[in-house]
Amino acid sequence: MIERPSCFPHSPTELEIDLDALAANWRFLQDRVAPARCSAVVKADGYGLGAGPVAAALAAAGCRLFFTAHLDEAIAVRDAFSDAGLGTDIEIGVLNGLFPGDAAVLVEYGLFPVLNDLGQIEAWRKFCSDRNQVLPAAIQTDSGMCRLGLPWQEVRVLSEDPSRLDGIEMRYLMSHMASADTPSSPQNRAQLDLFRGQVDALPAATSGAMLAASSAIFLGPDWYFDWVRPGVALYGVAPNGDGPNPMRPVVRLRARIVQLRDVDVPQTVGYGASYVVRGPSRIATVAVGYADGYLRSLSSGTCGHIGARRVPLAGRVSMDLLTFDVTDVPEAALGDWIELIGEHHDVDAVASDAGTIGYEILTSLGRRYRRTYIGGAA
Ligand SMILES: *Cc1c(COP(=O)(O)O)cnc(C)c1O
């Protein structure tokens, strides 16, 4: 087990991030899609788990293509690779596009832009021509998200005038799925057909086409193309709507009991007196709250675990503290761990309790936990 510096080394909480499970998840997806290749999306600080350690562990597992949302995130990942002695043969793309002033920075750090409209393509073409260099880029088309990427009118303009790409190496042609987490959605096949048409209409990308993020990988091989581009599945969140989650869990969050109180009626717990004890009870307090990304919407009902035993949340989530009813675990003692996210109640279960998705639970994970990384490259 490697302990990397944490901002809160004395916190009575622990966020454990299993880099070996992360690497195993990447290899699982790579094996599944072969001979297509598997990249990794490490935006939003590696979905909240730390882009540096996450990207280094994935690179050690064999991943050679990474994506972030922002340029600054990509620079941080490049710096992490440099620190780990990894070279610029590892590619990093910036999904959100090319903005004025970015081009020179992209080149300086060995990054490539995902070009999302004809204006960005023209700006990159001009930059390449001014430098007299052929530089790589990905082109993203819109096949149904209506968010980023060339709309069909612009795809047609480009297919009728491919000289707009002169001086650019179109390395990847990509698009993004809107409803892949709902396998029965007719939009999945419609987007696939539309993207196939776009691939046929445009010049061939030197390293190929890509469409699938985590969930679309589980729609089947038609969605693989040359590359897949998963994010959340790598971090252990279920990518496949129904059936058992095939991914290994990557995060475990637990917190020590910092106070134990025996109570009896009449007594309520927490803000708004929303939890009313029904008889002699024990209430355990832990030092995690909504300021740590333990969403306040969990106040409507969730649980922790002491060992394998379930303890219900008692009362509202406050900023820095949570209370659990541990009446049924009489041996619970001050300093004992209560697991908040883990094998008994995983990220997806907590998300469901909060009325959200695993993505939001992970990317909300706060900065005040003591963070421990298990395994990985280092
Ligand atoms: C976030 C994102 C991904 C990864 O999506 P997951 O659902 O987390 O696998 C892939 N491609 C694009 C364009 C994205 O924005």
Coordinates of C-alpha atoms and ligand atoms in Angstrom, one line a residue:
M1 CA 0.0 0.0 0.0
I2 CA 1.4 3.4 -1.0
E3 CA 0.5 6.5 0.9
R4 CA 0.8 9.6 -1.1
P5 CA 0.8 13.0 0.5
S6 CA -2.7 14.1 1.4
C7 CA -4.0 17.5 2.3
F8 CA -5.7 16.0 5.4
P9 CA -3.3 13.4 6.8
H10 CA -4.9 13.6 10.2
S11 CA -8.5 13.2 9.1
P12 CA -10.4 10.4 10.9
T13 CA -11.6 9.4 7.4
E14 CA -10.1 7.4 4.6
L15 CA -10.7 7.4 0.9
E16 CA -8.9 4.3 -0.5
I17 CA -8.3 4.3 -4.2
D18 CA -7.3 0.9 -5.6
L19 CA -5.1 1.5 -8.6
D20 CA -4.7 -2.2 -9.2
A21 CA -8.5 -2.6 -9.6
L22 CA -8.4 0.5 -11.9
A23 CA -5.7 -1.1 -14.1
A24 CA -7.6 -4.4 -14.1
N25 CA -10.7 -2.6 -15.3
W26 CA -8.8 -1.1 -18.2
R27 CA -7.4 -4.5 -19.1
F28 CA -10.8 -6.1 -18.9
L29 CA -12.2 -3.5 -21.4
Q30 CA -9.2 -3.7 -23.6
D31 CA -9.5 -7.5 -23.8
R32 CA -13.3 -7.2 -24.4
V33 CA -12.9 -4.9 -27.4
A34 CA -9.7 -6.3 -29.0
P35 CA -8.6 -6.0 -31.8
A36 CA -10.0 -2.5 -31.2
R37 CA -8.0 -0.4 -28.7
C38 CA -9.0 1.1 -25.4
S39 CA -8.2 4.7 -24.4
A40 CA -9.0 6.3 -21.1
V41 CA -10.9 9.4 -20.1
V42 CA -9.3 11.1 -17.1
K43 CA -11.2 14.4 -17.1
A44 CA -12.4 16.0 -13.8
D45 CA -9.3 15.0 -12.0
G46 CA -9.6 11.4 -13.0
Y47 CA -13.3 11.4 -12.1
G48 CA -12.4 12.8 -8.7
L49 CA -9.8 10.1 -7.9
G50 CA -6.6 12.1 -8.8
A51 CA -5.7 12.4 -12.5
G52 CA -2.0 12.0 -11.8
P53 CA -2.0 8.6 -10.0
V54 CA -4.9 7.4 -12.1
A55 CA -3.3 8.2 -15.5
A56 CA 0.1 6.8 -14.4
A57 CA -1.5 3.6 -13.3
L58 CA -3.4 3.3 -16.6
A59 CA -0.2 4.0 -18.6
A60 CA 1.6 1.3 -16.6
A61 CA -1.2 -1.1 -17.6
G62 CA -0.6 -0.3 -21.2
C63 CA -3.0 2.6 -22.1
R64 CA -1.5 4.9 -24.7
L65 CA -4.3 7.4 -25.4
F66 CA -5.9 9.6 -22.8
F67 CA -8.6 12.3 -22.9
T68 CA -9.4 15.3 -20.6
A69 CA -12.1 17.9 -20.9
H70 CA -9.9 21.0 -20.4
L71 CA -6.5 22.0 -21.6
D72 CA -5.3 22.6 -18.0
E73 CA -6.3 19.1 -17.1
A74 CA -4.3 17.7 -20.0
I75 CA -1.2 19.7 -19.0
A76 CA -1.5 18.2 -15.5
V77 CA -1.7 14.7 -16.9
R78 CA 1.3 15.4 -19.2
D79 CA 3.2 16.7 -16.1
A80 CA 2.3 13.5 -14.2
F81 CA 3.6 11.4 -17.1
S82 CA 6.9 13.4 -17.2
D83 CA 7.3 12.9 -13.5
A84 CA 6.8 9.2 -14.0
G85 CA 9.4 9.1 -16.7
L86 CA 6.8 8.5 -19.5
G87 CA 7.3 10.1 -22.9
T88 CA 5.3 11.9 -25.5
D89 CA 4.5 8.6 -27.2
I90 CA 1.5 8.7 -24.8
E91 CA -1.2 10.8 -26.5
I92 CA -3.4 13.2 -24.6
G93 CA -6.4 14.8 -26.3
V94 CA -8.5 17.8 -25.1
L95 CA -12.2 17.0 -25.7
N96 CA -13.7 20.5 -25.2
G97 CA -12.1 22.0 -28.3
L98 CA -9.6 24.6 -29.5
F99 CA -9.8 28.1 -28.2
P100 CA -7.8 31.3 -29.1
G101 CA -4.3 31.1 -27.6
D102 CA -4.5 27.3 -26.9
A103 CA -2.6 26.1 -30.0
A104 CA 0.9 26.9 -29.0
V105 CA 0.3 25.5 -25.5
L106 CA -1.0 22.3 -26.9
V107 CA 2.1 21.8 -29.0
E108 CA 4.4 22.8 -26.1
Y109 CA 2.9 20.0 -24.0
G110 CA 2.6 17.4 -26.8
L111 CA -1.3 17.4 -26.7
F112 CA -3.8 17.3 -29.4
P113 CA -7.1 19.2 -29.7
V114 CA -10.5 17.6 -30.4
L115 CA -11.8 20.0 -33.1
N116 CA -15.5 20.5 -32.7
D117 CA -16.5 22.9 -35.6
L118 CA -15.3 24.2 -38.9
G119 CA -13.9 27.3 -37.2
Q120 CA -11.7 25.3 -35.0
I121 CA -10.6 23.2 -37.9
E122 CA -9.7 26.4 -39.8
A123 CA -7.8 27.8 -36.8
W124 CA -5.8 24.5 -36.4
R125 CA -5.1 24.4 -40.2
K126 CA -3.8 28.0 -40.1
F127 CA -1.7 27.3 -37.1
C128 CA -0.2 24.2 -38.8
S129 CA 0.4 26.2 -42.0
D130 CA 2.1 29.1 -40.1
R131 CA 4.4 26.7 -38.4
N132 CA 4.9 24.7 -41.6
Q133 CA 4.1 21.5 -39.6
V134 CA 1.6 18.8 -39.9
L135 CA 0.0 18.5 -36.5
P136 CA -2.4 15.8 -35.2
A137 CA -6.0 16.5 -34.1
A138 CA -9.2 14.6 -33.6
I139 CA -12.4 15.7 -35.3
Q140 CA -15.6 15.2 -33.4
T141 CA -18.9 15.0 -35.2
D142 CA -22.3 15.3 -33.6
S143 CA -24.4 12.2 -34.1
G144 CA -27.1 13.0 -31.7
M145 CA -25.8 14.7 -28.5
C146 CA -26.3 18.2 -29.9
R147 CA -23.5 19.3 -27.6
L148 CA -20.0 19.3 -29.1
G149 CA -18.9 18.3 -32.6
L150 CA -19.6 19.2 -36.2
P151 CA -23.3 19.2 -37.0
W152 CA -24.3 17.3 -40.1
Q153 CA -24.3 20.5 -42.3
E154 CA -20.6 21.0 -41.4
V155 CA -19.8 17.4 -41.9
R156 CA -21.2 17.8 -45.4
V157 CA -19.2 20.9 -46.1
L158 CA -16.0 19.1 -44.9
S159 CA -16.8 16.0 -47.0
E160 CA -17.3 18.2 -50.1
D161 CA -14.1 20.1 -49.4
P162 CA -11.6 17.9 -47.7
S163 CA -8.9 20.5 -48.5
R164 CA -10.1 22.2 -45.3
L165 CA -8.0 19.5 -43.5
D166 CA -4.8 20.3 -45.5
G167 CA -1.9 20.4 -43.2
I168 CA -3.8 18.7 -40.4
E169 CA -3.3 15.1 -39.5
M170 CA -6.8 13.9 -38.7
R171 CA -5.7 11.2 -36.3
Y172 CA -9.1 10.3 -34.8
L173 CA -12.6 10.7 -36.0
M174 CA -15.0 10.5 -33.1
S175 CA -18.5 11.1 -31.9
H176 CA -20.4 10.5 -28.6
M177 CA -23.4 8.5 -27.6
A178 CA -26.4 10.0 -25.8
S179 CA -28.4 7.0 -24.6
A180 CA -25.9 4.2 -24.4
D181 CA -26.8 3.5 -20.7
T182 CA -30.3 2.5 -22.0
P183 CA -29.7 -0.5 -24.3
S184 CA -33.3 -0.5 -25.5
S185 CA -33.1 3.1 -26.7
P186 CA -33.6 3.3 -30.5
Q187 CA -31.2 6.3 -30.4
N188 CA -28.3 3.9 -30.0
R189 CA -28.7 2.2 -33.4
A190 CA -29.6 5.6 -35.0
Q191 CA -26.4 7.2 -33.8
L192 CA -24.4 4.2 -34.9
D193 CA -25.8 4.4 -38.4
L194 CA -25.3 8.2 -38.6
F195 CA -21.7 7.9 -37.4
R196 CA -21.0 5.2 -39.9
G197 CA -22.2 7.5 -42.6
Q198 CA -20.0 10.3 -41.3
V199 CA -16.9 8.0 -41.2
D200 CA -17.6 7.0 -44.9
A201 CA -18.1 10.6 -45.9
L202 CA -14.9 12.0 -44.4
P203 CA -11.3 11.2 -45.2
A204 CA -9.9 8.2 -43.2
A205 CA -8.5 9.1 -39.8
T206 CA -4.9 8.0 -39.5
S207 CA -5.5 6.1 -36.2
G208 CA -9.1 5.4 -36.8
A209 CA -12.7 6.1 -35.6
M210 CA -14.2 5.9 -32.1
L211 CA -17.7 6.2 -30.8
A212 CA -18.1 4.2 -27.6
A213 CA -17.7 5.5 -24.0
S214 CA -18.2 3.1 -21.1
S215 CA -21.8 2.1 -21.7
A216 CA -21.7 1.7 -25.5
I217 CA -18.9 -0.9 -25.1
F218 CA -21.7 -3.1 -23.6
L219 CA -24.0 -2.5 -26.5
G220 CA -21.8 -4.8 -28.6
P221 CA -19.0 -5.0 -31.1
D222 CA -20.8 -2.8 -33.7
W223 CA -19.9 0.1 -31.5
Y224 CA -16.2 -0.6 -31.1
F225 CA -14.8 0.8 -34.4
D226 CA -11.0 1.2 -34.0
W227 CA -10.9 2.7 -30.5
V228 CA -13.2 2.9 -27.4
R229 CA -13.1 5.8 -25.0
P230 CA -14.3 4.7 -21.5
G231 CA -14.3 6.8 -18.4
V232 CA -16.6 5.9 -15.6
A233 CA -16.4 2.1 -16.0
L234 CA -12.6 2.3 -15.3
Y235 CA -13.5 3.7 -11.9
G236 CA -15.8 0.9 -11.0
V237 CA -19.2 2.3 -11.8
A238 CA -21.6 -0.1 -13.5
P239 CA -21.6 0.6 -17.2
N240 CA -24.2 -1.9 -18.2
G241 CA -27.7 -0.8 -17.0
D242 CA -28.8 -4.2 -15.8
G243 CA -27.1 -7.4 -14.7
P244 CA -24.2 -7.7 -12.3
N245 CA -21.6 -5.0 -12.5
P246 CA -18.6 -6.6 -14.3
M247 CA -16.2 -3.9 -13.1
R248 CA -14.0 -4.1 -10.0
P249 CA -14.7 -1.5 -7.3
V250 CA -12.0 1.2 -7.1
V251 CA -13.0 3.4 -4.2
R252 CA -13.7 2.7 -0.6
L253 CA -14.7 5.5 1.8
R254 CA -14.8 5.0 5.5
A255 CA -14.8 7.2 8.6
R256 CA -14.1 6.6 12.2
I257 CA -16.7 7.1 14.9
V258 CA -15.7 10.3 16.6
Q259 CA -18.6 10.3 19.2
L260 CA -21.1 7.7 20.5
R261 CA -24.2 8.7 22.4
D262 CA -26.8 6.6 24.2
V263 CA -30.2 8.2 23.8
D264 CA -33.8 7.5 24.8
V265 CA -37.2 9.0 24.0
P266 CA -37.9 11.8 23.8
Q267 CA -35.0 12.7 21.6
T268 CA -34.4 13.7 18.0
V269 CA -31.2 13.7 16.0
G270 CA -29.7 16.5 13.8
Y271 CA -30.9 19.6 12.0
G272 CA -34.6 19.9 11.7
A273 CA -35.1 17.2 14.2
S274 CA -35.9 14.9 11.3
Y275 CA -34.9 11.7 13.0
V276 CA -36.9 10.6 16.0
V277 CA -35.6 7.8 18.2
R278 CA -38.3 5.2 19.0
G279 CA -36.6 3.8 22.1
P280 CA -33.2 3.3 23.7
S281 CA -30.7 3.9 20.9
R282 CA -27.1 4.6 20.2
I283 CA -26.1 7.3 17.8
A284 CA -22.6 7.3 16.2
T285 CA -21.1 10.5 14.7
V286 CA -18.5 10.5 11.9
A287 CA -16.6 13.5 10.4
V288 CA -18.0 13.5 6.9
G289 CA -20.6 15.9 5.5
Y290 CA -21.9 17.5 2.4
A291 CA -18.8 19.7 2.3
D292 CA -16.9 16.4 1.5
G293 CA -19.3 15.5 -1.3
Y294 CA -21.5 13.3 0.8
L295 CA -24.5 14.7 -0.8
R296 CA -27.2 16.3 1.4
S297 CA -29.8 14.5 -0.7
L298 CA -28.7 11.3 1.1
S299 CA -30.6 12.7 4.1
S300 CA -33.7 11.0 2.6
G301 CA -32.2 7.6 3.5
T302 CA -28.9 5.7 3.1
C303 CA -26.7 3.6 5.2
G304 CA -23.2 2.8 6.3
H305 CA -21.7 -0.5 7.4
I306 CA -19.8 -1.6 10.4
G307 CA -18.1 -4.8 9.3
A308 CA -20.9 -6.4 7.3
R309 CA -23.6 -4.9 9.4
R310 CA -25.8 -2.2 8.0
V311 CA -26.4 0.9 10.1
P312 CA -28.9 3.5 8.8
L313 CA -28.2 7.1 8.5
A314 CA -29.9 9.0 11.3
G315 CA -31.1 12.5 10.5
R316 CA -29.8 15.0 8.0
V317 CA -26.4 15.2 6.4
S318 CA -24.7 18.3 7.8
M319 CA -21.7 20.1 6.5
D320 CA -19.0 18.2 8.3
L321 CA -20.8 15.4 10.2
L322 CA -23.1 12.5 9.8
T323 CA -24.9 10.4 12.4
F324 CA -25.8 6.7 12.2
D325 CA -28.1 4.7 14.3
V326 CA -25.8 1.9 15.6
T327 CA -28.2 0.5 18.1
D328 CA -28.1 -3.0 16.4
V329 CA -24.2 -3.1 16.7
P330 CA -23.8 -3.0 20.5
E331 CA -20.0 -3.6 20.3
A332 CA -19.4 -0.5 18.1
A333 CA -16.8 1.6 19.9
L334 CA -15.3 5.1 19.5
G335 CA -12.7 5.0 16.7
D336 CA -14.3 2.1 14.9
W337 CA -14.7 2.4 11.1
I338 CA -18.1 3.0 9.4
E339 CA -17.9 2.2 5.7
L340 CA -19.8 4.8 3.6
I341 CA -18.9 3.6 0.1
G342 CA -17.5 0.1 -0.3
E343 CA -18.2 -3.6 -0.9
H344 CA -21.5 -3.6 1.1
H345 CA -22.9 -0.4 -0.4
D346 CA -21.1 0.6 -3.6
V347 CA -20.9 3.9 -5.6
D348 CA -23.9 3.0 -7.6
A349 CA -26.0 2.1 -4.5
V350 CA -25.0 5.4 -2.8
A351 CA -25.8 7.3 -6.0
S352 CA -29.2 5.6 -6.2
D353 CA -29.9 6.7 -2.6
A354 CA -29.0 10.2 -3.5
G355 CA -31.1 10.3 -6.6
T356 CA -28.1 10.7 -8.8
I357 CA -25.6 8.7 -10.8
G358 CA -22.2 7.2 -9.8
Y359 CA -20.4 9.9 -11.9
E360 CA -21.6 12.6 -9.6
I361 CA -20.7 10.7 -6.4
L362 CA -17.1 10.2 -7.7
T363 CA -16.6 13.7 -9.0
S364 CA -17.9 15.2 -5.8
L365 CA -15.6 13.3 -3.5
G366 CA -14.1 16.0 -1.3
R367 CA -10.6 17.1 -0.5
R368 CA -10.7 16.5 3.3
Y369 CA -10.4 12.8 3.2
R370 CA -7.1 11.1 4.0
R371 CA -6.4 9.6 0.6
T372 CA -4.6 6.3 0.3
Y373 CA -3.6 4.7 -3.0
I374 CA -3.2 1.0 -3.2
G375 CA -0.9 -0.6 -5.8
G376 CA -0.3 1.1 -9.1
A377 CA 2.8 2.0 -11.0
A378 CA 4.9 3.5 -8.3
Ligands
LIG1 C1 -16.9 11.9 -20.5 C2 -16.8 11.5 -21.9 C3 -16.4 10.1 -22.2 C4 -16.4 9.1 -21.1 O1 -17.7 8.7 -20.7 P1 -18.0 7.6 -19.7 O2 -19.5 7.5 -19.7 O3 -17.5 8.1 -18.4 O4 -17.4 6.4 -20.1 C5 -16.1 9.8 -23.5 N1 -16.2 10.7 -24.5 C6 -16.6 11.9 -24.3 C7 -16.7 12.9 -25.4 C8 -16.9 12.4 -23.0 O5 -17.3 13.7 -22.8

